[in-house]
Structure formats: C-alpha cells, structure tokens
PDB file of C-alpha atoms in Angstrom:
ATOM      1  CA  ILE A 255     122.185 128.694 307.044  1.00 92.00           C
ATOM      2  CA  ALA A 256     124.793 130.644 305.013  1.00 93.00           C
ATOM      3  CA  GLN A 257     128.235 132.314 306.448  1.00 92.00           C
ATOM      4  CA  GLN A 258     129.739 135.236 304.879  1.00 91.00           C
ATOM      5  CA  ALA A 259     133.557 135.899 304.621  1.00 88.00           C
ATOM      6  CA  ASN A 260     133.346 138.263 307.562  1.00 89.00           C
ATOM      7  CA  GLY A 261     131.746 135.614 309.779  1.00 91.00           C
ATOM      8  CA  ARG A 262     128.333 136.546 310.075  1.00 93.00           C
ATOM      9  CA  ILE A 263     125.905 133.934 309.804  1.00 94.00           C
ATOM     10  CA  THR A 264     122.355 134.267 308.054  1.00 94.00           C
ATOM     11  CA  VAL A 265     119.502 131.924 308.900  1.00 94.00           C
ATOM     12  CA  GLY A 266     116.132 131.399 307.444  1.00 94.00           C
ATOM     13  CA  GLY A 267     113.000 129.405 308.615  1.00 94.00           C
ATOM     14  CA  SER A 268     109.827 130.010 310.475  1.00 93.00           C
ATOM     15  CA  PHE A 269     110.521 132.476 313.221  1.00 93.00           C
ATOM     16  CA  SER A 270     109.564 135.502 314.344  1.00 91.00           C
ATOM     17  CA  ARG A 271     112.214 136.364 316.922  1.00 92.00           C
ATOM     18  CA  VAL A 272     115.931 135.900 317.303  1.00 93.00           C
ATOM     19  CA  ARG A 273     117.322 136.362 320.650  1.00 91.00           C
ATOM     20  CA  ASN A 274     115.046 139.234 321.517  1.00 90.00           C
ATOM     21  CA  ALA A 275     115.082 140.806 318.288  1.00 91.00           C
ATOM     22  CA  THR A 276     111.965 140.806 315.894  1.00 90.00           C
ATOM     23  CA  ARG A 277     112.844 138.927 312.963  1.00 90.00           C
ATOM     24  CA  ASP A 278     110.489 137.570 310.558  1.00 90.00           C
ATOM     25  CA  ASN A 279     111.854 134.115 309.008  1.00 92.00           C
ATOM     26  CA  LEU A 280     115.198 135.778 307.853  1.00 92.00           C
ATOM     27  CA  ALA A 281     118.058 137.055 310.211  1.00 93.00           C
ATOM     28  CA  ARG A 282     121.886 137.743 310.694  1.00 93.00           C
ATOM     29  CA  VAL A 283     123.993 137.286 313.584  1.00 95.00           C
ATOM     30  CA  ARG A 284     127.418 138.476 314.266  1.00 93.00           C
ATOM     31  CA  GLU A 285     130.394 135.936 315.391  1.00 92.00           C
ATOM     32  CA  ASP A 286     129.678 136.689 318.928  1.00 93.00           C
ATOM     33  CA  GLY A 287     125.910 135.443 318.577  1.00 91.00           C
ATOM     34  CA  ALA A 288     124.555 138.990 318.670  1.00 94.00           C
ATOM     35  CA  VAL A 289     121.521 139.790 316.376  1.00 94.00           C
ATOM     36  CA  ASP A 290     122.925 142.214 313.481  1.00 92.00           C
ATOM     37  CA  GLY A 291     120.844 145.323 313.786  1.00 90.00           C
ATOM     38  CA  THR A 292     121.932 146.298 310.302  1.00 89.00           C
ATOM     39  CA  PHE A 293     120.280 143.382 308.508  1.00 89.00           C
ATOM     40  CA  THR A 294     116.541 143.988 308.673  1.00 84.00           C
ATOM     41  CA  VAL A 295     115.260 142.096 305.615  1.00 86.00           C
ATOM     42  CA  GLY A 296     112.694 139.743 306.175  1.00 77.00           C
ATOM     43  CA  THR A 297     109.480 137.929 305.096  1.00 74.00           C
ATOM     44  CA  ALA A 298     106.015 138.483 305.898  1.00 72.00           C
ATOM     45  CA  ARG A 299     104.972 136.456 308.937  1.00 72.00           C
ATOM     46  CA  ASN A 300     103.730 132.851 308.309  1.00 76.00           C
ATOM     47  CA  GLN A 301     105.932 132.975 305.225  1.00 90.00           C
ATOM     48  CA  PRO A 302     109.028 130.796 305.739  1.00 94.00           C
ATOM     49  CA  VAL A 303     112.311 130.798 304.172  1.00 95.00           C
ATOM     50  CA  HIS A 304     113.487 127.173 303.232  1.00 96.00           C
ATOM     51  CA  GLY A 305     116.856 127.869 301.893  1.00 95.00           C
ATOM     52  CA  ILE A 306     119.436 130.428 301.628  1.00 95.00           C
ATOM     53  CA  VAL A 307     123.097 130.695 299.733  1.00 96.00           C
ATOM     54  CA  LEU A 308     125.819 133.098 299.159  1.00 92.00           C
ATOM     55  CA  ASP A 309     126.232 133.705 295.418  1.00 89.00           C
ATOM     56  CA  ALA A 310     129.472 134.393 293.677  1.00 88.00           C
ATOM     57  CA  HIS A 311     128.522 137.923 293.403  1.00 86.00           C
ATOM     58  CA  GLY A 312     128.319 138.086 297.179  1.00 87.00           C
ATOM     59  CA  LYS A 313     124.695 138.463 297.439  1.00 90.00           C
ATOM     60  CA  LEU A 314     122.292 136.029 299.385  1.00 93.00           C
ATOM     61  CA  ALA A 315     119.700 134.080 297.583  1.00 95.00           C
ATOM     62  CA  VAL A 316     116.609 133.232 299.596  1.00 95.00           C
ATOM     63  CA  GLY A 317     113.939 130.763 298.615  1.00 96.00           C
ATOM     64  CA  GLY A 318     110.743 129.780 300.473  1.00 96.00           C
ATOM     65  CA  LEU A 319     107.159 130.444 300.406  1.00 96.00           C
ATOM     66  CA  PHE A 320     106.564 134.120 300.576  1.00 94.00           C
ATOM     67  CA  THR A 321     105.296 137.021 298.716  1.00 93.00           C
ATOM     68  CA  ASN A 322     107.607 139.502 299.758  1.00 90.00           C
ATOM     69  CA  LEU A 323     111.306 140.293 301.140  1.00 89.00           C
ATOM     70  CA  GLY A 324     111.989 143.321 302.921  1.00 85.00           C
ATOM     71  CA  GLY A 325     108.953 145.026 302.312  1.00 85.00           C
ATOM     72  CA  GLN A 326     109.233 144.415 298.266  1.00 88.00           C
ATOM     73  CA  PRO A 327     107.133 142.280 296.302  1.00 91.00           C
ATOM     74  CA  ARG A 328     108.871 138.888 295.702  1.00 92.00           C
ATOM     75  CA  ARG A 329     107.623 135.545 295.063  1.00 95.00           C
ATOM     76  CA  ASN A 330     109.277 132.523 296.453  1.00 96.00           C
ATOM     77  CA  LEU A 331     112.783 133.766 295.522  1.00 96.00           C
ATOM     78  CA  ALA A 332     115.074 136.795 295.774  1.00 94.00           C
ATOM     79  CA  ARG A 333     118.444 138.198 296.163  1.00 93.00           C
ATOM     80  CA  VAL A 334     119.583 140.448 298.759  1.00 92.00           C
ATOM     81  CA  SER A 335     122.426 142.945 298.771  1.00 88.00           C
ATOM     82  CA  LEU A 336     124.504 142.611 301.748  1.00 86.00           C
ATOM     83  CA  GLY A 337     125.822 146.323 301.737  1.00 76.00           C
ATOM     84  CA  SER A 338     124.320 149.009 303.415  1.00 68.00           C
ATOM     85  CA  PRO A 339     121.423 148.905 303.477  1.00 77.00           C
ATOM     86  CA  CYS A 340     120.671 145.270 302.924  1.00 84.00           C
ATOM     87  CA  ALA A 341     117.965 145.124 300.411  1.00 86.00           C
ATOM     88  CA  ALA A 342     116.109 143.001 298.114  1.00 88.00           C
ATOM     89  CA  ASP A 343     117.825 143.131 294.488  1.00 89.00           C
ATOM     90  CA  PRO A 344     115.603 145.530 292.576  1.00 87.00           C
ATOM     91  CA  GLY A 345     116.328 143.993 289.384  1.00 86.00           C
ATOM     92  CA  TRP A 346     115.772 140.213 289.964  1.00 90.00           C
ATOM     93  CA  ARG A 347     112.366 138.952 290.151  1.00 92.00           C
ATOM     94  CA  PRO A 348     112.246 135.116 288.809  1.00 95.00           C
ATOM     95  CA  ASP A 349     108.897 135.000 290.244  1.00 95.00           C
ATOM     96  CA  PRO A 350     108.717 130.819 290.427  1.00 97.00           C
ATOM     97  CA  ASP A 351     104.984 129.745 290.488  1.00 96.00           C
ATOM     98  CA  ALA A 352     105.529 127.656 293.737  1.00 96.00           C
ATOM     99  CA  GLU A 353     107.657 127.463 296.690  1.00 95.00           C
ATOM    100  CA  VAL A 354     111.617 127.049 296.645  1.00 97.00           C
ATOM    101  CA  LEU A 355     112.585 124.351 298.717  1.00 97.00           C
ATOM    102  CA  ALA A 356     116.496 124.346 298.448  1.00 97.00           C
ATOM    103  CA  LEU A 357     119.306 126.184 297.484  1.00 97.00           C
ATOM    104  CA  THR A 358     122.999 125.286 296.697  1.00 97.00           C
ATOM    105  CA  GLN A 359     126.126 126.736 294.721  1.00 94.00           C
ATOM    106  CA  ASP A 360     127.613 124.733 292.198  1.00 92.00           C
ATOM    107  CA  GLY A 361     131.638 124.661 291.481  1.00 88.00           C
ATOM    108  CA  GLN A 362     131.382 127.483 289.519  1.00 89.00           C
ATOM    109  CA  GLY A 363     129.349 129.692 291.855  1.00 90.00           C
ATOM    110  CA  ARG A 364     126.181 129.368 290.057  1.00 93.00           C
ATOM    111  CA  VAL A 365     123.210 129.336 292.305  1.00 96.00           C
ATOM    112  CA  ILE A 366     120.991 126.014 291.852  1.00 97.00           C
ATOM    113  CA  VAL A 367     117.317 126.299 292.835  1.00 97.00           C
ATOM    114  CA  GLY A 368     115.125 123.206 293.459  1.00 97.00           C
ATOM    115  CA  GLY A 369     111.326 123.225 294.584  1.00 96.00           C
ATOM    116  CA  ALA A 370     107.879 122.599 293.613  1.00 94.00           C
ATOM    117  CA  PHE A 371     107.994 124.978 290.571  1.00 94.00           C
ATOM    118  CA  THR A 372     106.826 124.554 287.142  1.00 92.00           C
ATOM    119  CA  GLN A 373     107.600 127.992 285.909  1.00 93.00           C
ATOM    120  CA  ILE A 374     110.563 130.388 286.629  1.00 94.00           C
ATOM    121  CA  ASP A 375     111.635 133.491 285.178  1.00 92.00           C
ATOM    122  CA  GLY A 376     108.856 133.473 282.839  1.00 91.00           C
ATOM    123  CA  GLN A 377     110.096 130.142 281.380  1.00 91.00           C
ATOM    124  CA  PRO A 378     108.734 126.695 281.776  1.00 91.00           C
ATOM    125  CA  ILE A 379     111.376 124.944 284.140  1.00 91.00           C
ATOM    126  CA  GLN A 380     110.318 122.169 286.326  1.00 90.00           C
ATOM    127  CA  ALA A 381     111.736 121.817 289.816  1.00 94.00           C
ATOM    128  CA  LEU A 382     115.360 122.797 289.026  1.00 95.00           C
ATOM    129  CA  ALA A 383     116.927 125.941 287.782  1.00 96.00           C
ATOM    130  CA  ARG A 384     120.445 127.465 287.408  1.00 96.00           C
ATOM    131  CA  PHE A 385     121.524 131.329 287.800  1.00 95.00           C
ATOM    132  CA  ASP A 386     124.637 132.794 287.075  1.00 91.00           C
ATOM    133  CA  GLY A 387     124.042 136.098 289.256  1.00 87.00           C
ATOM    134  CA  ALA A 388     120.802 137.448 288.316  1.00 88.00           C
ATOM    135  CA  VAL A 389     120.646 135.579 284.701  1.00 92.00           C
ATOM    136  CA  ILE A 390     118.946 132.121 284.422  1.00 93.00           C
ATOM    137  CA  ASP A 391     120.720 129.268 282.441  1.00 93.00           C
ATOM    138  CA  SER A 392     117.866 128.631 280.159  1.00 88.00           C
ATOM    139  CA  ALA A 393     119.972 125.800 278.657  1.00 88.00           C
ATOM    140  CA  TRP A 394     120.427 123.764 281.789  1.00 92.00           C
ATOM    141  CA  ARG A 395     117.459 121.468 282.054  1.00 88.00           C
ATOM    142  CA  PRO A 396     118.303 118.408 284.066  1.00 88.00           C
ATOM    143  CA  LEU A 397     114.646 117.157 284.265  1.00 83.00           C
ATOM    144  CA  ALA A 398     113.405 116.045 280.915  1.00 71.00           C
ATOM    145  CA  PRO A 399     109.781 116.945 280.031  1.00 67.00           C
ATOM    146  CA  GLY A 400     107.003 114.207 280.593  1.00 66.00           C
ATOM    147  CA  LEU A 401     108.529 112.940 283.869  1.00 70.00           C
ATOM    148  CA  GLY A 402     105.401 114.038 285.729  1.00 72.00           C
ATOM    149  CA  ARG A 403     105.133 116.247 288.859  1.00 81.00           C
ATOM    150  CA  ILE A 404     108.639 116.576 290.806  1.00 88.00           C
ATOM    151  CA  THR A 405     109.502 118.447 293.721  1.00 92.00           C
ATOM    152  CA  VAL A 406     113.017 118.889 294.757  1.00 94.00           C
ATOM    153  CA  ARG A 407     113.253 119.027 298.694  1.00 93.00           C
ATOM    154  CA  GLY A 408     117.223 119.042 298.721  1.00 95.00           C
ATOM    155  CA  LEU A 409     120.304 119.795 296.618  1.00 96.00           C
ATOM    156  CA  VAL A 410     124.202 119.361 297.088  1.00 96.00           C
ATOM    157  CA  ALA A 411     126.628 120.172 294.362  1.00 95.00           C
ATOM    158  CA  THR A 412     130.153 119.236 293.930  1.00 93.00           C
ATOM    159  CA  PRO A 413     132.418 120.559 291.086  1.00 90.00           C
ATOM    160  CA  GLU A 414     131.382 117.915 289.017  1.00 91.00           C
ATOM    161  CA  HIS A 415     128.091 116.959 290.012  1.00 92.00           C
ATOM    162  CA  VAL A 416     124.410 118.153 291.323  1.00 94.00           C
ATOM    163  CA  PHE A 417     122.727 115.646 293.632  1.00 93.00           C
ATOM    164  CA  ALA A 418     118.709 116.219 294.343  1.00 93.00           C
ATOM    165  CA  LYS A 419     116.736 114.757 296.844  1.00 93.00           C
ATOM    166  CA  ALA A 420     113.273 114.489 294.835  1.00 90.00           C
ATOM    167  CA  GLY A 421     109.855 113.475 294.792  1.00 87.00           C
ATOM    168  CA  GLN A 422     107.488 112.382 292.298  1.00 76.00           C
ATOM    169  CA  ALA A 423     103.653 112.804 292.931  1.00 63.00           C
ATOM    170  CA  ILE A 424     101.988 109.279 292.297  1.00 57.00           C
ATOM    171  CA  PRO A 425      98.150 109.186 291.941  1.00 59.00           C
ATOM    172  CA  GLY A 426      96.721 107.224 294.712  1.00 58.00           C
ATOM    173  CA  SER A 427      99.652 106.775 296.809  1.00 55.00           C
ATOM    174  CA  ASN A 428     102.483 108.667 298.797  1.00 59.00           C
ATOM    175  CA  GLU A 429     105.324 110.684 296.959  1.00 58.00           C
ATOM    176  CA  ALA A 430     107.959 108.343 295.666  1.00 62.00           C
ATOM    177  CA  ILE A 431     111.448 109.801 297.050  1.00 66.00           C
ATOM    178  CA  GLY A 432     114.891 109.346 295.228  1.00 86.00           C
ATOM    179  CA  LEU A 433     118.140 110.730 294.792  1.00 87.00           C
ATOM    180  CA  LEU A 434     118.944 112.200 291.333  1.00 87.00           C
ATOM    181  CA  ARG A 435     122.325 112.650 290.297  1.00 89.00           C
ATOM    182  CA  PHE A 436     123.454 115.013 287.389  1.00 89.00           C
ATOM    183  CA  ARG A 437     126.837 115.936 285.746  1.00 89.00           C
ATOM    184  CA  SER A 438     127.332 120.024 286.427  1.00 88.00           C
ATOM    185  CA  ASP A 439     126.417 120.450 282.631  1.00 87.00           C
ATOM    186  CA  GLY A 440     122.967 119.139 283.651  1.00 86.00           C
ATOM    187  CA  ALA A 441     123.284 115.721 281.929  1.00 84.00           C
ATOM    188  CA  PRO A 442     121.686 112.926 283.859  1.00 76.00           C
ATOM    189  CA  LEU A 443     123.862 110.060 285.305  1.00 73.00           C
ATOM    190  CA  GLU A 444     122.481 106.413 285.927  1.00 58.00           C
TER     191      GLU A 444
END
C-alpha cells in the first residue's frame, strides 16, 4: 500500500476486483474509498503485485511476479507515472530475472528493491538493488558474492539503516530466515 500526497491510496496484491470495479492486481482509491477511475494500470490476471512504493520523483515503483503492466511489457518491476494518463514509464525496464517481493524507500528517497532475482538492469545483482529515480546504483551491493541463493522477502529503511528479512536456500532442508541489517551505504552491520 502506498499513499500519495493528495490522499489517494494505491494497493497491490492478487485480485481482480475492487469494490465493483475490475482491477487486476493494482488499484487506487480516493480518500472517500471510491475506486479512482483514472487509474487503470494493472497487471495480467494471475500475475500478483507484491510491493509498491512512491519514489522521490513522484512515480510509483511496482514489484511482483508479472510480465506486463498497463499493457506494456514489464518483467517483475516497473515505474508508473501518476499523472494523466497513468502509465508505465516507457524508459525504465530493469527486468529482474525473478520476482520482486519487497520495496521500500531509503532516507534519501531512493527505491530499494528486494526479491529472488540474481540479475537486474542487466547486471549480476542478487536479491537487493537500489535505484535513484530510473538509475540503478551499481555500486550499492550489500550482499557479498558467494553467500548462496538469498531471497529478500521484506524491507524497511531508516535514514541510517536498511533491514531485510531474508532467506537462504539450504539443500535438504527448509529455508533459513533471518534479519539482515546494513548501513544506508550498503555496508553490513553485525
């Protein structure tokens, strides 16, 4: 769920209707609870939205397991212009290779993305990435190579830190879950 400055609330998930309006996995409601008819950007059916966040540039970052957003080809991560008309940002296609499970904004207004991916924006980046607007911060790599397959399932950022609920696939057992903490510059804390 994300709230805009004008009070409108955008919600993502796995649904096909909100109130009596058809909305596929992404919808916006006005302060009075009515569905906003001007916001018709959604994903294909059965392609859920797992996280949304407003970025510092007034656009909505949307993550999940989808192949299009608003009829535009987008894989698992997209930005949506909130003007009229609302539409997927045509110049932003980071195309992570697996689903995005969490989004948050850090103290500088940058969007932090977490999920099951091992590549994003054409770069080998595992499970956590940071964007300043449409530009990936390729120097921000809080997860060191060689840790094994990590999946980030939740994110919270404070001005100084980023917390990530993460899991690591362990052969022959269930996934081990833990809380990772980093400085905002990406350096791990013990």
